[in-house]
Amino acid sequence: MRRTTSPFSLVLLGLGTFLLVLAPLLAWYVQPRAAVNPIDIDTTAVYTGRGSVFDTDRIETVPGRKITVTQRVRGNVEDSERSGNAVWDVTTTVDTDKSLPAADPHDALDFTPHRWVMDRKTTRPVHCCGEKPYIEGEAYLKFPFDVQKRSYQWWDNTLGDTVVLRYQGTEKVQGYTGYKFTGSVPPTRTGTRMVPGSLVDQPERPQVLAEEWYSNHGFELVVDQATGRVIYAQTGPRRTLRAPGGKKDAAVLLDARKVSFTTATQKEAVRQAKRDSGQLRLVGTTLPVGAGVAGVVLAVVGGVLVARGRKEPEQPAPSDTSGTPQPTLTM
């Protein structure tokens, strides 16, 4: 008897070996390259709340006004491809019912255009491509991928500096669980503005270079752990004016304890977080584990079949059955 190797067993062994090689490649090579910030982003987040707003027609602060903050983020694909970074152009408008709807965002209570450039993998700020302002910190608009249970340095564009956001556990938004971070900003001088003296309790002076002050009652962000996408955001801005060298606020420009994502914005953020984190989980965990398990099984089965082989009887040497004696070769 002799053994022969079946082609089927070789196929199983080869396929199992391929899957065993593929599994770590998916986890260690493909998944990290899939976790990158997009360059063609086009998204809008809307916040609403109520608070006090300075009415320029009445020249006084009016309480109880509805406040709408609209943040539009669009990727500049050309500049992104040229630099290798994610270049996002951001516009933030603050409106009351008086300025909504506005055909021109410049008619808003406040209009702030700026550009954020970041490393596509780490989300760290990159200083190039007409970036304005000079953004620092670990996160802005979104967190890095694979969010950790620790504090992060979050860029506050109104403050012009970073704010420490501390991890506060998990919280559900529209049924989806994320990591919760909170922080606040104490009263801080952010600049100056020329205003009528009467606005800052100096009626005898026609114009005064008043001090602009900013604080924040509290940030609350809920973030998708895998992608770093913000699925809920809440802020409490307070912007005031003080007389030069003044120790107290003389005029309130904006004061709202809670301005937060609308329900529609929350639902869209959760939808995108589920989609993107699902894709990362597929190439980072599901496929590698599945490929590894299948590879082990196929390789073992194929190896066993190859080792055992298939027994076949050996063919006897041909013989003469005629009964005639065979001549003997002689010299």
mmCIF file of C-alpha atoms in Angstrom:
data_model
loop_
_atom_site.group_PDB
_atom_site.id
_atom_site.type_symbol
_atom_site.label_atom_id
_atom_site.label_comp_id
_atom_site.label_asym_id
_atom_site.label_seq_id
_atom_site.Cartn_x
_atom_site.Cartn_y
_atom_site.Cartn_z
ATOM 1 C CA MET A 1 0.000 0.000 0.000
ATOM 2 C CA ARG A 2 1.137 3.598 -0.642
ATOM 3 C CA ARG A 3 -0.194 7.021 0.367
ATOM 4 C CA THR A 4 -1.237 9.856 -1.977
ATOM 5 C CA THR A 5 -2.053 13.495 -1.092
ATOM 6 C CA SER A 6 -5.552 14.727 -1.998
ATOM 7 C CA PRO A 7 -5.742 18.113 -3.826
ATOM 8 C CA PHE A 8 -8.649 18.996 -1.534
ATOM 9 C CA SER A 9 -6.486 18.700 1.574
ATOM 10 C CA LEU A 10 -3.840 20.940 0.013
ATOM 11 C CA VAL A 11 -6.508 23.538 -0.782
ATOM 12 C CA LEU A 12 -7.753 23.487 2.832
ATOM 13 C CA LEU A 13 -4.218 23.818 4.186
ATOM 14 C CA GLY A 14 -3.408 26.687 1.816
ATOM 15 C CA LEU A 15 -6.633 28.539 2.554
ATOM 16 C CA GLY A 16 -6.142 28.148 6.311
ATOM 17 C CA THR A 17 -2.597 29.487 6.077
ATOM 18 C CA PHE A 18 -3.816 32.461 4.010
ATOM 19 C CA LEU A 19 -6.480 33.344 6.586
ATOM 20 C CA LEU A 20 -3.963 33.103 9.439
ATOM 21 C CA VAL A 21 -1.733 35.593 7.628
ATOM 22 C CA LEU A 22 -4.690 37.836 6.734
ATOM 23 C CA ALA A 23 -6.033 38.149 10.305
ATOM 24 C CA PRO A 24 -3.129 40.177 11.789
ATOM 25 C CA LEU A 25 -2.835 42.218 8.595
ATOM 26 C CA LEU A 26 -6.442 43.362 8.976
ATOM 27 C CA ALA A 27 -5.965 44.266 12.650
ATOM 28 C CA TRP A 28 -2.490 45.827 12.493
ATOM 29 C CA TYR A 29 -2.280 47.198 8.957
ATOM 30 C CA VAL A 30 -5.719 47.785 7.416
ATOM 31 C CA GLN A 31 -7.611 49.031 10.498
ATOM 32 C CA PRO A 32 -5.123 51.808 11.429
ATOM 33 C CA ARG A 33 -5.250 53.056 7.851
ATOM 34 C CA ALA A 34 -9.042 53.067 7.911
ATOM 35 C CA ALA A 35 -9.079 55.224 11.064
ATOM 36 C CA VAL A 36 -8.381 58.558 9.377
ATOM 37 C CA ASN A 37 -10.243 61.864 9.427
ATOM 38 C CA PRO A 38 -12.028 62.595 6.134
ATOM 39 C CA ILE A 39 -11.035 65.376 3.753
ATOM 40 C CA ASP A 40 -14.436 65.680 2.053
ATOM 41 C CA ILE A 41 -16.505 66.311 5.187
ATOM 42 C CA ASP A 42 -19.640 68.439 4.829
ATOM 43 C CA THR A 43 -21.712 68.563 7.993
ATOM 44 C CA THR A 44 -23.810 71.028 9.971
ATOM 45 C CA ALA A 45 -24.482 71.019 13.709
ATOM 46 C CA VAL A 46 -27.239 73.158 15.219
ATOM 47 C CA TYR A 47 -27.417 74.194 18.878
ATOM 48 C CA THR A 48 -30.389 75.900 20.521
ATOM 49 C CA GLY A 49 -31.083 77.407 23.942
ATOM 50 C CA ARG A 50 -32.306 80.522 25.689
ATOM 51 C CA GLY A 51 -30.455 83.402 27.280
ATOM 52 C CA SER A 52 -29.695 87.110 27.397
ATOM 53 C CA VAL A 53 -28.616 88.920 24.233
ATOM 54 C CA PHE A 54 -27.538 92.499 23.638
ATOM 55 C CA ASP A 55 -30.099 94.205 21.382
ATOM 56 C CA THR A 56 -28.317 96.749 19.190
ATOM 57 C CA ASP A 57 -31.589 98.532 18.353
ATOM 58 C CA ARG A 58 -32.620 99.022 21.973
ATOM 59 C CA ILE A 59 -29.014 99.422 23.184
ATOM 60 C CA GLU A 60 -29.633 97.099 26.089
ATOM 61 C CA THR A 61 -29.430 93.462 27.108
ATOM 62 C CA VAL A 62 -32.678 91.569 26.606
ATOM 63 C CA PRO A 63 -33.245 88.326 28.595
ATOM 64 C CA GLY A 64 -35.133 85.201 27.590
ATOM 65 C CA ARG A 65 -34.245 85.226 23.897
ATOM 66 C CA LYS A 66 -34.001 82.037 21.859
ATOM 67 C CA ILE A 67 -30.413 81.496 20.721
ATOM 68 C CA THR A 68 -29.428 79.384 17.711
ATOM 69 C CA VAL A 69 -25.817 78.463 17.005
ATOM 70 C CA THR A 70 -25.086 76.943 13.596
ATOM 71 C CA GLN A 71 -21.723 75.339 12.907
ATOM 72 C CA ARG A 72 -20.924 74.339 9.328
ATOM 73 C CA VAL A 73 -17.818 72.245 8.617
ATOM 74 C CA ARG A 74 -16.631 71.652 5.054
ATOM 75 C CA GLY A 75 -13.442 69.914 3.966
ATOM 76 C CA ASN A 76 -11.167 71.650 1.469
ATOM 77 C CA VAL A 77 -10.268 68.625 -0.673
ATOM 78 C CA GLU A 78 -7.697 70.398 -2.839
ATOM 79 C CA ASP A 79 -5.693 71.791 0.088
ATOM 80 C CA SER A 80 -6.046 68.489 1.961
ATOM 81 C CA GLU A 81 -4.647 66.427 -0.920
ATOM 82 C CA ARG A 82 -1.822 68.904 -1.430
ATOM 83 C CA SER A 83 -0.769 68.923 2.235
ATOM 84 C CA GLY A 84 -1.637 65.357 3.242
ATOM 85 C CA ASN A 85 -3.627 66.701 6.212
ATOM 86 C CA ALA A 86 -7.340 67.233 6.819
ATOM 87 C CA VAL A 87 -8.144 70.880 6.060
ATOM 88 C CA TRP A 88 -11.575 71.857 7.383
ATOM 89 C CA ASP A 89 -13.187 75.265 6.880
ATOM 90 C CA VAL A 90 -15.549 76.135 9.733
ATOM 91 C CA THR A 91 -18.191 78.860 10.025
ATOM 92 C CA THR A 92 -20.031 79.497 13.287
ATOM 93 C CA THR A 93 -23.024 81.828 13.472
ATOM 94 C CA VAL A 94 -24.985 82.935 16.528
ATOM 95 C CA ASP A 95 -28.540 84.093 15.854
ATOM 96 C CA THR A 96 -31.717 85.140 17.607
ATOM 97 C CA ASP A 97 -35.165 84.863 16.077
ATOM 98 C CA LYS A 98 -34.613 88.421 14.879
ATOM 99 C CA SER A 99 -31.762 87.423 12.546
ATOM 100 C CA LEU A 100 -33.223 84.098 11.417
ATOM 101 C CA PRO A 101 -33.653 83.163 8.675
ATOM 102 C CA ALA A 102 -30.731 85.151 7.255
ATOM 103 C CA ALA A 103 -29.814 85.185 3.582
ATOM 104 C CA ASP A 104 -26.316 86.308 4.528
ATOM 105 C CA PRO A 105 -24.598 84.772 7.601
ATOM 106 C CA HIS A 106 -22.827 88.115 8.129
ATOM 107 C CA ASP A 107 -26.195 89.452 9.309
ATOM 108 C CA ALA A 108 -26.077 87.121 12.313
ATOM 109 C CA LEU A 109 -25.556 88.306 15.864
ATOM 110 C CA ASP A 110 -22.072 86.835 15.576
ATOM 111 C CA PHE A 111 -20.286 85.310 12.558
ATOM 112 C CA THR A 112 -16.910 83.557 12.887
ATOM 113 C CA PRO A 113 -15.141 81.889 9.942
ATOM 114 C CA HIS A 114 -11.930 79.967 10.575
ATOM 115 C CA ARG A 115 -9.833 77.050 9.326
ATOM 116 C CA TRP A 116 -8.727 73.966 11.251
ATOM 117 C CA VAL A 117 -5.912 71.774 9.920
ATOM 118 C CA MET A 118 -5.218 68.431 11.606
ATOM 119 C CA ASP A 119 -3.240 65.240 11.227
ATOM 120 C CA ARG A 120 -5.634 62.756 9.665
ATOM 121 C CA LYS A 121 -4.620 59.923 12.016
ATOM 122 C CA THR A 122 -3.968 61.598 15.372
ATOM 123 C CA THR A 123 -6.355 64.606 15.056
ATOM 124 C CA ARG A 124 -3.522 66.777 16.399
ATOM 125 C CA PRO A 125 -3.497 70.352 15.024
ATOM 126 C CA VAL A 126 -1.152 71.014 12.105
ATOM 127 C CA HIS A 127 0.029 74.557 11.441
ATOM 128 C CA CYS A 128 -0.131 75.077 7.696
ATOM 129 C CA CYS A 129 -2.430 75.783 4.777
ATOM 130 C CA GLY A 130 -3.708 79.162 5.938
ATOM 131 C CA GLU A 131 -4.766 77.862 9.347
ATOM 132 C CA LYS A 132 -6.492 80.578 11.358
ATOM 133 C CA PRO A 133 -6.442 80.956 14.325
ATOM 134 C CA TYR A 134 -3.403 79.095 15.685
ATOM 135 C CA ILE A 135 -5.265 76.109 17.106
ATOM 136 C CA GLU A 136 -3.654 73.969 19.802
ATOM 137 C CA GLY A 137 -4.626 71.090 22.083
ATOM 138 C CA GLU A 138 -5.694 67.496 21.531
ATOM 139 C CA ALA A 139 -9.204 67.946 20.192
ATOM 140 C CA TYR A 140 -11.518 70.431 18.517
ATOM 141 C CA LEU A 141 -14.877 69.645 16.881
ATOM 142 C CA LYS A 142 -13.989 65.975 17.430
ATOM 143 C CA PHE A 143 -11.767 63.820 19.634
ATOM 144 C CA PRO A 144 -8.992 61.485 18.422
ATOM 145 C CA PHE A 145 -9.843 57.925 17.439
ATOM 146 C CA ASP A 146 -9.965 55.378 20.289
ATOM 147 C CA VAL A 147 -10.957 57.849 23.007
ATOM 148 C CA GLN A 148 -9.461 57.083 26.419
ATOM 149 C CA LYS A 149 -10.954 57.505 29.902
ATOM 150 C CA ARG A 150 -8.835 60.534 30.798
ATOM 151 C CA SER A 151 -8.810 64.326 30.547
ATOM 152 C CA TYR A 152 -8.294 66.035 27.169
ATOM 153 C CA GLN A 153 -7.143 69.504 26.127
ATOM 154 C CA TRP A 154 -10.093 70.862 24.090
ATOM 155 C CA TRP A 155 -9.687 73.984 21.948
ATOM 156 C CA ASP A 156 -12.217 76.750 22.734
ATOM 157 C CA ASN A 157 -12.264 79.099 19.756
ATOM 158 C CA THR A 158 -13.962 81.939 21.665
ATOM 159 C CA LEU A 159 -11.403 81.731 24.457
ATOM 160 C CA GLY A 160 -8.530 81.386 22.006
ATOM 161 C CA ASP A 161 -6.975 78.715 24.215
ATOM 162 C CA THR A 162 -7.478 75.155 25.418
ATOM 163 C CA VAL A 163 -9.860 73.981 28.139
ATOM 164 C CA VAL A 164 -9.405 70.829 30.221
ATOM 165 C CA LEU A 165 -12.320 68.457 29.697
ATOM 166 C CA ARG A 166 -12.476 65.699 32.307
ATOM 167 C CA TYR A 167 -13.876 62.210 31.809
ATOM 168 C CA GLN A 168 -17.127 61.721 33.733
ATOM 169 C CA GLY A 169 -18.226 58.197 32.788
ATOM 170 C CA THR A 170 -20.612 57.051 30.084
ATOM 171 C CA GLU A 171 -23.932 58.466 28.939
ATOM 172 C CA LYS A 172 -26.535 57.506 26.352
ATOM 173 C CA VAL A 173 -27.588 59.810 23.535
ATOM 174 C CA GLN A 174 -30.562 58.665 21.453
ATOM 175 C CA GLY A 175 -29.972 55.159 22.842
ATOM 176 C CA TYR A 176 -26.266 55.116 21.905
ATOM 177 C CA THR A 177 -23.571 55.024 24.604
ATOM 178 C CA GLY A 178 -20.636 57.434 24.553
ATOM 179 C CA TYR A 179 -17.973 58.851 26.860
ATOM 180 C CA LYS A 180 -18.958 62.005 28.748
ATOM 181 C CA PHE A 181 -16.553 64.927 29.284
ATOM 182 C CA THR A 182 -17.153 68.194 31.135
ATOM 183 C CA GLY A 183 -15.307 71.449 31.774
ATOM 184 C CA SER A 184 -15.786 75.189 32.322
ATOM 185 C CA VAL A 185 -14.033 78.516 31.724
ATOM 186 C CA PRO A 186 -13.559 81.176 34.435
ATOM 187 C CA PRO A 187 -13.938 84.865 33.425
ATOM 188 C CA THR A 188 -11.035 85.635 31.093
ATOM 189 C CA ARG A 189 -10.118 88.756 29.147
ATOM 190 C CA THR A 190 -10.075 87.920 25.420
ATOM 191 C CA GLY A 191 -9.582 91.293 23.692
ATOM 192 C CA THR A 192 -10.790 94.871 23.331
ATOM 193 C CA ARG A 193 -13.546 96.640 21.398
ATOM 194 C CA MET A 194 -14.294 100.307 20.703
ATOM 195 C CA VAL A 195 -17.752 101.129 22.066
ATOM 196 C CA PRO A 196 -19.695 104.203 23.261
ATOM 197 C CA GLY A 197 -18.617 105.179 26.768
ATOM 198 C CA SER A 198 -22.199 105.028 28.038
ATOM 199 C CA LEU A 199 -22.200 101.283 27.349
ATOM 200 C CA VAL A 200 -19.566 100.676 30.019
ATOM 201 C CA ASP A 201 -20.742 103.221 32.596
ATOM 202 C CA GLN A 202 -18.586 106.079 31.289
ATOM 203 C CA PRO A 203 -21.169 108.433 29.709
ATOM 204 C CA GLU A 204 -18.776 111.376 29.753
ATOM 205 C CA ARG A 205 -16.600 109.663 27.112
ATOM 206 C CA PRO A 206 -17.940 109.337 23.544
ATOM 207 C CA GLN A 207 -15.742 106.286 22.740
ATOM 208 C CA VAL A 208 -13.984 103.815 24.997
ATOM 209 C CA LEU A 209 -11.695 100.898 24.211
ATOM 210 C CA ALA A 210 -13.633 98.439 26.360
ATOM 211 C CA GLU A 211 -12.325 95.074 27.486
ATOM 212 C CA GLU A 212 -13.999 91.926 26.160
ATOM 213 C CA TRP A 213 -14.432 89.155 28.726
ATOM 214 C CA TYR A 214 -15.521 85.561 28.211
ATOM 215 C CA SER A 215 -16.469 82.699 30.501
ATOM 216 C CA ASN A 216 -18.382 79.466 30.104
ATOM 217 C CA HIS A 217 -20.884 78.084 32.609
ATOM 218 C CA GLY A 218 -20.003 74.585 31.458
ATOM 219 C CA PHE A 219 -19.157 72.311 28.548
ATOM 220 C CA GLU A 220 -20.686 68.865 28.289
ATOM 221 C CA LEU A 221 -19.646 66.591 25.457
ATOM 222 C CA VAL A 222 -20.627 62.973 24.802
ATOM 223 C CA VAL A 223 -18.211 61.270 22.424
ATOM 224 C CA ASP A 224 -18.202 58.030 20.432
ATOM 225 C CA GLN A 225 -15.307 55.978 21.838
ATOM 226 C CA ALA A 226 -14.128 54.430 18.564
ATOM 227 C CA THR A 227 -14.254 57.409 16.209
ATOM 228 C CA GLY A 228 -14.051 60.425 18.542
ATOM 229 C CA ARG A 229 -17.175 61.902 16.968
ATOM 230 C CA VAL A 230 -19.148 64.239 19.234
ATOM 231 C CA ILE A 231 -22.716 62.916 19.449
ATOM 232 C CA TYR A 232 -23.924 65.493 21.989
ATOM 233 C CA ALA A 233 -22.573 68.937 22.820
ATOM 234 C CA GLN A 234 -23.688 71.523 25.347
ATOM 235 C CA THR A 235 -22.099 74.882 26.087
ATOM 236 C CA GLY A 236 -22.889 77.865 28.322
ATOM 237 C CA PRO A 237 -21.189 80.978 26.886
ATOM 238 C CA ARG A 238 -21.087 84.338 28.649
ATOM 239 C CA ARG A 239 -19.562 87.343 26.852
ATOM 240 C CA THR A 240 -19.383 90.738 28.486
ATOM 241 C CA LEU A 241 -17.770 94.188 28.268
ATOM 242 C CA ARG A 242 -15.885 95.994 31.017
ATOM 243 C CA ALA A 243 -14.523 99.503 31.268
ATOM 244 C CA PRO A 244 -10.734 99.689 30.840
ATOM 245 C CA GLY A 245 -9.265 98.247 34.025
ATOM 246 C CA GLY A 246 -12.750 97.509 35.371
ATOM 247 C CA LYS A 247 -13.311 94.781 37.917
ATOM 248 C CA LYS A 248 -16.900 93.943 37.024
ATOM 249 C CA ASP A 249 -19.040 93.471 33.942
ATOM 250 C CA ALA A 250 -20.628 96.658 32.616
ATOM 251 C CA ALA A 251 -22.593 95.159 29.702
ATOM 252 C CA VAL A 252 -23.683 91.637 28.809
ATOM 253 C CA LEU A 253 -23.423 90.760 25.133
ATOM 254 C CA LEU A 254 -24.453 87.105 25.437
ATOM 255 C CA ASP A 255 -25.272 84.906 28.403
ATOM 256 C CA ALA A 256 -26.790 81.427 28.101
ATOM 257 C CA ARG A 257 -26.402 78.638 30.641
ATOM 258 C CA LYS A 258 -27.328 75.885 28.204
ATOM 259 C CA VAL A 259 -27.112 75.848 24.416
ATOM 260 C CA SER A 260 -27.111 72.284 23.125
ATOM 261 C CA PHE A 261 -27.441 70.035 20.064
ATOM 262 C CA THR A 262 -30.939 69.846 18.664
ATOM 263 C CA THR A 263 -32.607 66.430 18.531
ATOM 264 C CA ALA A 264 -32.081 66.294 14.760
ATOM 265 C CA THR A 265 -28.352 67.014 15.154
ATOM 266 C CA GLN A 266 -28.058 64.333 17.864
ATOM 267 C CA LYS A 267 -29.756 61.717 15.688
ATOM 268 C CA GLU A 268 -27.557 62.481 12.689
ATOM 269 C CA ALA A 269 -24.392 62.413 14.824
ATOM 270 C CA VAL A 270 -25.385 59.051 16.318
ATOM 271 C CA ARG A 271 -26.192 57.651 12.857
ATOM 272 C CA GLN A 272 -22.758 58.602 11.555
ATOM 273 C CA ALA A 273 -21.032 57.337 14.706
ATOM 274 C CA LYS A 274 -22.743 53.940 14.401
ATOM 275 C CA ARG A 275 -21.792 53.656 10.746
ATOM 276 C CA ASP A 276 -18.154 54.686 11.140
ATOM 277 C CA SER A 277 -17.481 52.765 14.368
ATOM 278 C CA GLY A 278 -19.149 49.696 12.825
ATOM 279 C CA GLN A 279 -16.781 49.851 9.862
ATOM 280 C CA LEU A 280 -13.761 50.185 12.149
ATOM 281 C CA ARG A 281 -14.979 47.298 14.307
ATOM 282 C CA LEU A 282 -15.494 45.156 11.181
ATOM 283 C CA VAL A 283 -11.915 45.515 9.900
ATOM 284 C CA GLY A 284 -10.307 45.789 13.348
ATOM 285 C CA THR A 285 -12.053 43.016 15.283
ATOM 286 C CA THR A 286 -14.793 41.033 13.528
ATOM 287 C CA LEU A 287 -12.928 40.117 10.353
ATOM 288 C CA PRO A 288 -9.544 39.442 12.030
ATOM 289 C CA VAL A 289 -11.099 37.189 14.685
ATOM 290 C CA GLY A 290 -13.252 35.400 12.121
ATOM 291 C CA ALA A 291 -10.318 34.968 9.756
ATOM 292 C CA GLY A 292 -8.090 33.719 12.584
ATOM 293 C CA VAL A 293 -10.587 31.135 13.831
ATOM 294 C CA ALA A 294 -11.421 29.915 10.321
ATOM 295 C CA GLY A 295 -7.733 29.808 9.449
ATOM 296 C CA VAL A 296 -6.899 27.612 12.451
ATOM 297 C CA VAL A 297 -9.738 25.198 11.697
ATOM 298 C CA LEU A 298 -8.943 24.912 7.984
ATOM 299 C CA ALA A 299 -5.199 24.614 8.570
ATOM 300 C CA VAL A 300 -5.669 21.835 11.163
ATOM 301 C CA VAL A 301 -8.117 19.885 8.993
ATOM 302 C CA GLY A 302 -5.956 20.325 5.903
ATOM 303 C CA GLY A 303 -2.820 19.341 7.801
ATOM 304 C CA VAL A 304 -4.437 16.194 9.192
ATOM 305 C CA LEU A 305 -5.640 15.161 5.751
ATOM 306 C CA VAL A 306 -2.223 15.758 4.228
ATOM 307 C CA ALA A 307 -0.537 13.744 7.002
ATOM 308 C CA ARG A 308 -2.906 10.811 6.697
ATOM 309 C CA GLY A 309 -3.092 10.829 2.929
ATOM 310 C CA ARG A 310 -5.165 8.296 1.003
ATOM 311 C CA LYS A 311 -4.068 4.627 0.920
ATOM 312 C CA GLU A 312 -3.967 2.990 -2.524
ATOM 313 C CA PRO A 313 -2.908 -0.629 -3.304
ATOM 314 C CA GLU A 314 0.376 -1.011 -5.126
ATOM 315 C CA GLN A 315 0.032 -2.452 -8.671
ATOM 316 C CA PRO A 316 1.788 -5.892 -9.115
ATOM 317 C CA ALA A 317 4.458 -6.216 -11.775
ATOM 318 C CA PRO A 318 3.089 -7.558 -15.097
ATOM 319 C CA SER A 319 3.490 -11.375 -15.591
ATOM 320 C CA ASP A 320 3.024 -13.918 -18.424
ATOM 321 C CA THR A 321 -0.019 -16.090 -17.820
ATOM 322 C CA SER A 322 0.308 -18.247 -20.976
ATOM 323 C CA GLY A 323 2.257 -20.988 -19.179
ATOM 324 C CA THR A 324 5.061 -20.864 -21.790
ATOM 325 C CA PRO A 325 8.481 -21.012 -20.187
ATOM 326 C CA GLN A 326 10.439 -17.818 -20.635
ATOM 327 C CA PRO A 327 13.731 -18.169 -22.376
ATOM 328 C CA THR A 328 16.833 -17.724 -20.318
ATOM 329 C CA LEU A 329 19.310 -15.200 -21.535
ATOM 330 C CA THR A 330 22.700 -16.803 -21.953
ATOM 331 C CA MET A 331 25.938 -15.597 -23.263
#
